[in-house]
């Protein structure tokens, strides 16, 4: 191996190690914020849980506020990816796709409860977080509206106001996400109740088949 190749190899390993440490901080921050809330989480504890120094946390993210924003943005991206992954394969059946999109959020929040902090008034988070969350919510409703429109085109879904139906879908989902019991710091949802809720919604929009 030449000196140039050795230097390139070292630099690659250094970048990979830095990337792994940054991911470790994000993961530890999400868990620690979820346990103690934004206000009551010291950066020192996040660093300790990540196995890095406090200085490295600030090197990666600059401030506690920017770290929290990165955690939220990362979680929202993962939530969106999981929702699409769960819905994959059901795109030819709009009602089933809606069911999977509904249920995926509960699965995700059970593993990433830090997202519940965004809607918590007691945390006193800056308005910028809620503005970003509001943008995501609009995109989510547009995603649901797309599936509703596809279902109407396939005669799976009756003629409904897709904008209003997407709002009802989202508000039902949000209300049930916030209404949860906690086991330690992890939320645990009443799955039969969630299944019943989405069943009632889907039956309400399903196209009625006329008997011949």
PDB file of C-alpha atoms in Angstrom:
ATOM      1  CA  UNK A   1       0.000   0.000   0.000  1.00  0.00           C
ATOM      2  CA  UNK A   2       1.365   3.413  -0.971  1.00  0.00           C
ATOM      3  CA  UNK A   3       1.498   6.344   1.422  1.00  0.00           C
ATOM      4  CA  UNK A   4      -1.368   7.998  -0.486  1.00  0.00           C
ATOM      5  CA  UNK A   5      -3.485   4.854  -0.258  1.00  0.00           C
ATOM      6  CA  UNK A   6      -2.709   4.523   3.446  1.00  0.00           C
ATOM      7  CA  UNK A   7      -3.679   8.147   4.042  1.00  0.00           C
ATOM      8  CA  UNK A   8      -6.932   7.677   2.114  1.00  0.00           C
ATOM      9  CA  UNK A   9      -7.698   4.518   4.087  1.00  0.00           C
ATOM     10  CA  UNK A  10      -7.066   6.288   7.380  1.00  0.00           C
ATOM     11  CA  UNK A  11      -9.284   9.213   6.380  1.00  0.00           C
ATOM     12  CA  UNK A  12     -12.079   6.846   5.372  1.00  0.00           C
ATOM     13  CA  UNK A  13     -11.894   5.035   8.714  1.00  0.00           C
ATOM     14  CA  UNK A  14     -11.854   8.354  10.565  1.00  0.00           C
ATOM     15  CA  UNK A  15     -14.987   9.579   8.767  1.00  0.00           C
ATOM     16  CA  UNK A  16     -16.770   6.295   9.389  1.00  0.00           C
ATOM     17  CA  UNK A  17     -15.902   6.400  13.101  1.00  0.00           C
ATOM     18  CA  UNK A  18     -17.111   9.996  13.319  1.00  0.00           C
ATOM     19  CA  UNK A  19     -20.367   9.059  11.586  1.00  0.00           C
ATOM     20  CA  UNK A  20     -20.937   6.161  13.999  1.00  0.00           C
ATOM     21  CA  UNK A  21     -20.343   8.408  17.003  1.00  0.00           C
ATOM     22  CA  UNK A  22     -22.754  11.005  15.642  1.00  0.00           C
ATOM     23  CA  UNK A  23     -25.439   8.330  15.198  1.00  0.00           C
ATOM     24  CA  UNK A  24     -24.760   7.115  18.745  1.00  0.00           C
ATOM     25  CA  UNK A  25     -25.343  10.646  20.054  1.00  0.00           C
ATOM     26  CA  UNK A  26     -28.600  10.968  18.100  1.00  0.00           C
ATOM     27  CA  UNK A  27     -29.855   7.639  19.427  1.00  0.00           C
ATOM     28  CA  UNK A  28     -28.862   8.411  23.010  1.00  0.00           C
ATOM     29  CA  UNK A  29     -30.394  11.876  22.778  1.00  0.00           C
ATOM     30  CA  UNK A  30     -33.708  10.513  21.536  1.00  0.00           C
ATOM     31  CA  UNK A  31     -33.876   7.996  24.372  1.00  0.00           C
ATOM     32  CA  UNK A  32     -32.798  10.485  27.049  1.00  0.00           C
ATOM     33  CA  UNK A  33     -35.112  13.275  25.879  1.00  0.00           C
ATOM     34  CA  UNK A  34     -37.995  10.792  25.897  1.00  0.00           C
ATOM     35  CA  UNK A  35     -37.165   9.727  29.478  1.00  0.00           C
ATOM     36  CA  UNK A  36     -36.722  13.164  31.035  1.00  0.00           C
ATOM     37  CA  UNK A  37     -38.238  15.672  28.609  1.00  0.00           C
ATOM     38  CA  UNK A  38     -36.398  18.428  26.780  1.00  0.00           C
ATOM     39  CA  UNK A  39     -36.111  20.812  29.732  1.00  0.00           C
ATOM     40  CA  UNK A  40     -34.839  18.256  32.231  1.00  0.00           C
ATOM     41  CA  UNK A  41     -32.257  16.540  30.020  1.00  0.00           C
ATOM     42  CA  UNK A  42     -28.672  17.693  30.585  1.00  0.00           C
ATOM     43  CA  UNK A  43     -26.255  17.352  27.698  1.00  0.00           C
ATOM     44  CA  UNK A  44     -23.859  15.596  30.080  1.00  0.00           C
ATOM     45  CA  UNK A  45     -26.276  12.691  30.441  1.00  0.00           C
ATOM     46  CA  UNK A  46     -26.720  12.389  26.691  1.00  0.00           C
ATOM     47  CA  UNK A  47     -22.934  12.297  26.266  1.00  0.00           C
ATOM     48  CA  UNK A  48     -22.587   9.678  29.003  1.00  0.00           C
ATOM     49  CA  UNK A  49     -25.304   7.486  27.445  1.00  0.00           C
ATOM     50  CA  UNK A  50     -23.660   7.813  24.028  1.00  0.00           C
ATOM     51  CA  UNK A  51     -20.207   6.993  25.403  1.00  0.00           C
ATOM     52  CA  UNK A  52     -18.685  10.252  24.166  1.00  0.00           C
ATOM     53  CA  UNK A  53     -17.527  13.522  25.686  1.00  0.00           C
ATOM     54  CA  UNK A  54     -19.812  16.514  26.190  1.00  0.00           C
ATOM     55  CA  UNK A  55     -17.482  18.502  23.939  1.00  0.00           C
ATOM     56  CA  UNK A  56     -18.011  16.051  21.085  1.00  0.00           C
ATOM     57  CA  UNK A  57     -21.795  16.448  21.391  1.00  0.00           C
ATOM     58  CA  UNK A  58     -21.400  20.211  20.943  1.00  0.00           C
ATOM     59  CA  UNK A  59     -18.886  19.628  18.136  1.00  0.00           C
ATOM     60  CA  UNK A  60     -21.472  17.595  16.219  1.00  0.00           C
ATOM     61  CA  UNK A  61     -24.588  19.668  16.956  1.00  0.00           C
ATOM     62  CA  UNK A  62     -23.591  23.053  18.350  1.00  0.00           C
ATOM     63  CA  UNK A  63     -26.234  23.326  21.080  1.00  0.00           C
ATOM     64  CA  UNK A  64     -28.833  21.320  22.977  1.00  0.00           C
ATOM     65  CA  UNK A  65     -31.580  22.988  20.941  1.00  0.00           C
ATOM     66  CA  UNK A  66     -29.934  22.069  17.641  1.00  0.00           C
ATOM     67  CA  UNK A  67     -29.395  18.526  18.899  1.00  0.00           C
ATOM     68  CA  UNK A  68     -33.075  18.190  19.733  1.00  0.00           C
ATOM     69  CA  UNK A  69     -34.021  19.569  16.315  1.00  0.00           C
ATOM     70  CA  UNK A  70     -31.749  16.982  14.667  1.00  0.00           C
ATOM     71  CA  UNK A  71     -33.324  14.198  16.736  1.00  0.00           C
ATOM     72  CA  UNK A  72     -36.829  15.303  15.733  1.00  0.00           C
ATOM     73  CA  UNK A  73     -35.953  15.685  12.053  1.00  0.00           C
ATOM     74  CA  UNK A  74     -34.243  12.289  12.012  1.00  0.00           C
ATOM     75  CA  UNK A  75     -37.244  10.659  13.715  1.00  0.00           C
ATOM     76  CA  UNK A  76     -39.701  12.264  11.316  1.00  0.00           C
ATOM     77  CA  UNK A  77     -37.696  11.018   8.341  1.00  0.00           C
ATOM     78  CA  UNK A  78     -37.596   7.505   9.810  1.00  0.00           C
ATOM     79  CA  UNK A  79     -41.318   7.620  10.596  1.00  0.00           C
ATOM     80  CA  UNK A  80     -42.103   8.568   7.004  1.00  0.00           C
ATOM     81  CA  UNK A  81     -39.840   5.802   5.675  1.00  0.00           C
ATOM     82  CA  UNK A  82     -41.437   3.187   7.956  1.00  0.00           C
ATOM     83  CA  UNK A  83     -44.940   4.253   6.956  1.00  0.00           C
ATOM     84  CA  UNK A  84     -44.119   3.873   3.265  1.00  0.00           C
ATOM     85  CA  UNK A  85     -42.382   0.565   3.922  1.00  0.00           C
ATOM     86  CA  UNK A  86     -45.419  -0.821   5.752  1.00  0.00           C
ATOM     87  CA  UNK A  87     -47.741   0.432   3.009  1.00  0.00           C
ATOM     88  CA  UNK A  88     -45.633  -1.108   0.233  1.00  0.00           C
ATOM     89  CA  UNK A  89     -47.418  -3.948  -1.482  1.00  0.00           C
ATOM     90  CA  UNK A  90     -50.855  -2.620  -0.617  1.00  0.00           C
ATOM     91  CA  UNK A  91     -50.870   0.188  -3.157  1.00  0.00           C
ATOM     92  CA  UNK A  92     -53.328  -1.737  -5.340  1.00  0.00           C
ATOM     93  CA  UNK A  93     -55.793  -1.857  -2.437  1.00  0.00           C
ATOM     94  CA  UNK A  94     -56.439   1.620  -1.094  1.00  0.00           C
ATOM     95  CA  UNK A  95     -58.314   0.609   2.052  1.00  0.00           C
ATOM     96  CA  UNK A  96     -55.533  -1.742   3.131  1.00  0.00           C
ATOM     97  CA  UNK A  97     -52.948   0.911   2.318  1.00  0.00           C
ATOM     98  CA  UNK A  98     -54.781   3.381   4.563  1.00  0.00           C
ATOM     99  CA  UNK A  99     -54.906   0.803   7.344  1.00  0.00           C
ATOM    100  CA  UNK A 100     -51.156   0.202   7.144  1.00  0.00           C
ATOM    101  CA  UNK A 101     -50.374   3.920   7.053  1.00  0.00           C
ATOM    102  CA  UNK A 102     -52.534   4.415  10.144  1.00  0.00           C
ATOM    103  CA  UNK A 103     -51.005   1.577  12.158  1.00  0.00           C
ATOM    104  CA  UNK A 104     -47.363   2.267  11.270  1.00  0.00           C
ATOM    105  CA  UNK A 105     -47.304   5.454  13.327  1.00  0.00           C
ATOM    106  CA  UNK A 106     -48.178   3.622  16.543  1.00  0.00           C
ATOM    107  CA  UNK A 107     -45.462   1.069  15.884  1.00  0.00           C
ATOM    108  CA  UNK A 108     -42.943   3.849  15.320  1.00  0.00           C
ATOM    109  CA  UNK A 109     -43.846   6.015  18.326  1.00  0.00           C
ATOM    110  CA  UNK A 110     -43.617   3.019  20.656  1.00  0.00           C
ATOM    111  CA  UNK A 111     -39.958   2.813  19.643  1.00  0.00           C
ATOM    112  CA  UNK A 112     -39.406   6.588  19.333  1.00  0.00           C
ATOM    113  CA  UNK A 113     -41.484   8.309  22.038  1.00  0.00           C
ATOM    114  CA  UNK A 114     -39.449  11.508  21.745  1.00  0.00           C
ATOM    115  CA  UNK A 115     -41.896  12.608  19.026  1.00  0.00           C
ATOM    116  CA  UNK A 116     -44.604  12.981  21.651  1.00  0.00           C
ATOM    117  CA  UNK A 117     -42.646  15.869  23.184  1.00  0.00           C
ATOM    118  CA  UNK A 118     -43.427  18.108  20.208  1.00  0.00           C
ATOM    119  CA  UNK A 119     -47.095  18.318  21.158  1.00  0.00           C
ATOM    120  CA  UNK A 120     -46.378  18.723  24.881  1.00  0.00           C
ATOM    121  CA  UNK A 121     -47.189  22.232  26.102  1.00  0.00           C
ATOM    122  CA  UNK A 122     -45.191  21.788  29.327  1.00  0.00           C
ATOM    123  CA  UNK A 123     -41.930  21.468  27.395  1.00  0.00           C
ATOM    124  CA  UNK A 124     -42.157  25.049  26.154  1.00  0.00           C
ATOM    125  CA  UNK A 125     -40.451  24.224  22.887  1.00  0.00           C
ATOM    126  CA  UNK A 126     -39.743  27.039  20.411  1.00  0.00           C
ATOM    127  CA  UNK A 127     -42.419  27.678  17.805  1.00  0.00           C
ATOM    128  CA  UNK A 128     -39.967  26.625  15.096  1.00  0.00           C
ATOM    129  CA  UNK A 129     -40.440  22.985  16.102  1.00  0.00           C
ATOM    130  CA  UNK A 130     -44.197  23.211  15.769  1.00  0.00           C
ATOM    131  CA  UNK A 131     -43.920  25.019  12.439  1.00  0.00           C
ATOM    132  CA  UNK A 132     -41.765  22.206  11.069  1.00  0.00           C
ATOM    133  CA  UNK A 133     -44.157  19.633  12.513  1.00  0.00           C
ATOM    134  CA  UNK A 134     -47.064  21.503  10.926  1.00  0.00           C
ATOM    135  CA  UNK A 135     -45.343  21.297   7.520  1.00  0.00           C
ATOM    136  CA  UNK A 136     -44.900  17.558   7.977  1.00  0.00           C
ATOM    137  CA  UNK A 137     -48.532  17.205   8.963  1.00  0.00           C
ATOM    138  CA  UNK A 138     -49.629  18.947   5.764  1.00  0.00           C
ATOM    139  CA  UNK A 139     -47.493  16.593   3.701  1.00  0.00           C
ATOM    140  CA  UNK A 140     -48.914  13.628   5.621  1.00  0.00           C
ATOM    141  CA  UNK A 141     -52.494  14.713   4.933  1.00  0.00           C
ATOM    142  CA  UNK A 142     -51.621  15.162   1.261  1.00  0.00           C
ATOM    143  CA  UNK A 143     -50.244  11.598   1.269  1.00  0.00           C
ATOM    144  CA  UNK A 144     -53.489  10.284   2.755  1.00  0.00           C
ATOM    145  CA  UNK A 145     -55.543  12.325   0.296  1.00  0.00           C
ATOM    146  CA  UNK A 146     -53.616  10.756  -2.584  1.00  0.00           C
ATOM    147  CA  UNK A 147     -54.584   7.256  -1.419  1.00  0.00           C
ATOM    148  CA  UNK A 148     -58.205   8.332  -0.905  1.00  0.00           C
ATOM    149  CA  UNK A 149     -58.371   9.683  -4.446  1.00  0.00           C
ATOM    150  CA  UNK A 150     -56.868   6.489  -5.837  1.00  0.00           C
ATOM    151  CA  UNK A 151     -59.463   4.478  -3.930  1.00  0.00           C
ATOM    152  CA  UNK A 152     -62.278   6.562  -5.362  1.00  0.00           C
ATOM    153  CA  UNK A 153     -60.903   6.091  -8.876  1.00  0.00           C
ATOM    154  CA  UNK A 154     -60.914   2.309  -8.301  1.00  0.00           C
ATOM    155  CA  UNK A 155     -64.427   2.390  -6.830  1.00  0.00           C
ATOM    156  CA  UNK A 156     -63.092   1.062  -3.513  1.00  0.00           C
ATOM    157  CA  UNK A 157     -63.971   4.281  -1.718  1.00  0.00           C
ATOM    158  CA  UNK A 158     -67.250   6.124  -2.023  1.00  0.00           C
ATOM    159  CA  UNK A 159     -67.469   9.729  -3.175  1.00  0.00           C
ATOM    160  CA  UNK A 160     -66.088  11.737  -0.246  1.00  0.00           C
ATOM    161  CA  UNK A 161     -64.431  15.096   0.294  1.00  0.00           C
ATOM    162  CA  UNK A 162     -60.863  13.786   0.299  1.00  0.00           C
ATOM    163  CA  UNK A 163     -59.483  16.869   2.001  1.00  0.00           C
ATOM    164  CA  UNK A 164     -61.912  16.558   4.907  1.00  0.00           C
ATOM    165  CA  UNK A 165     -61.469  12.782   5.061  1.00  0.00           C
ATOM    166  CA  UNK A 166     -57.682  13.155   5.270  1.00  0.00           C
ATOM    167  CA  UNK A 167     -58.124  15.618   8.152  1.00  0.00           C
ATOM    168  CA  UNK A 168     -60.404  13.191  10.002  1.00  0.00           C
ATOM    169  CA  UNK A 169     -57.909  10.361   9.425  1.00  0.00           C
ATOM    170  CA  UNK A 170     -55.037  12.446  10.740  1.00  0.00           C
ATOM    171  CA  UNK A 171     -56.896  13.895  13.728  1.00  0.00           C
ATOM    172  CA  UNK A 172     -58.077  10.426  14.763  1.00  0.00           C
ATOM    173  CA  UNK A 173     -54.533   9.122  14.472  1.00  0.00           C
ATOM    174  CA  UNK A 174     -53.042  12.063  16.396  1.00  0.00           C
ATOM    175  CA  UNK A 175     -55.593  11.852  19.211  1.00  0.00           C
ATOM    176  CA  UNK A 176     -54.909   8.149  19.705  1.00  0.00           C
ATOM    177  CA  UNK A 177     -51.128   8.655  19.551  1.00  0.00           C
ATOM    178  CA  UNK A 178     -51.351  11.172  22.399  1.00  0.00           C
ATOM    179  CA  UNK A 179     -53.760   9.035  24.437  1.00  0.00           C
ATOM    180  CA  UNK A 180     -51.358   6.401  25.651  1.00  0.00           C
ATOM    181  CA  UNK A 181     -50.210   4.518  28.718  1.00  0.00           C
ATOM    182  CA  UNK A 182     -46.501   4.459  29.540  1.00  0.00           C
ATOM    183  CA  UNK A 183     -44.408   1.515  30.682  1.00  0.00           C
ATOM    184  CA  UNK A 184     -41.366   3.264  32.081  1.00  0.00           C
ATOM    185  CA  UNK A 185     -40.547   5.824  29.406  1.00  0.00           C
ATOM    186  CA  UNK A 186     -42.032   3.806  26.543  1.00  0.00           C
ATOM    187  CA  UNK A 187     -45.620   4.313  25.360  1.00  0.00           C
ATOM    188  CA  UNK A 188     -47.778   1.243  24.952  1.00  0.00           C
ATOM    189  CA  UNK A 189     -50.956   1.470  22.907  1.00  0.00           C
ATOM    190  CA  UNK A 190     -54.215  -0.411  23.190  1.00  0.00           C
ATOM    191  CA  UNK A 191     -53.948  -2.250  19.881  1.00  0.00           C
ATOM    192  CA  UNK A 192     -57.530  -3.652  19.826  1.00  0.00           C
ATOM    193  CA  UNK A 193     -58.864  -0.118  20.313  1.00  0.00           C
ATOM    194  CA  UNK A 194     -56.628   1.212  17.527  1.00  0.00           C
ATOM    195  CA  UNK A 195     -57.731  -1.587  15.182  1.00  0.00           C
ATOM    196  CA  UNK A 196     -61.363  -0.810  15.965  1.00  0.00           C
ATOM    197  CA  UNK A 197     -60.876   2.904  15.311  1.00  0.00           C
ATOM    198  CA  UNK A 198     -59.369   2.410  11.858  1.00  0.00           C
ATOM    199  CA  UNK A 199     -61.982  -0.251  11.033  1.00  0.00           C
ATOM    200  CA  UNK A 200     -64.787   2.212  11.789  1.00  0.00           C
ATOM    201  CA  UNK A 201     -63.112   4.901   9.668  1.00  0.00           C
ATOM    202  CA  UNK A 202     -62.582   2.566   6.717  1.00  0.00           C
ATOM    203  CA  UNK A 203     -66.123   1.207   6.840  1.00  0.00           C
ATOM    204  CA  UNK A 204     -67.395   4.758   6.781  1.00  0.00           C
ATOM    205  CA  UNK A 205     -65.657   5.535   3.491  1.00  0.00           C
ATOM    206  CA  UNK A 206     -65.877   2.134   1.823  1.00  0.00           C
ATOM    207  CA  UNK A 207     -67.868   1.918  -1.392  1.00  0.00           C
ATOM    208  CA  UNK A 208     -71.034  -0.054  -0.750  1.00  0.00           C
ATOM    209  CA  UNK A 209     -71.434  -2.930  -3.186  1.00  0.00           C
ATOM    210  CA  UNK A 210     -74.940  -3.157  -4.571  1.00  0.00           C
ATOM    211  CA  UNK A 211     -76.394  -6.617  -4.762  1.00  0.00           C
ATOM    212  CA  UNK A 212     -77.651  -7.685  -8.189  1.00  0.00           C
TER     213      UNK A 212
END
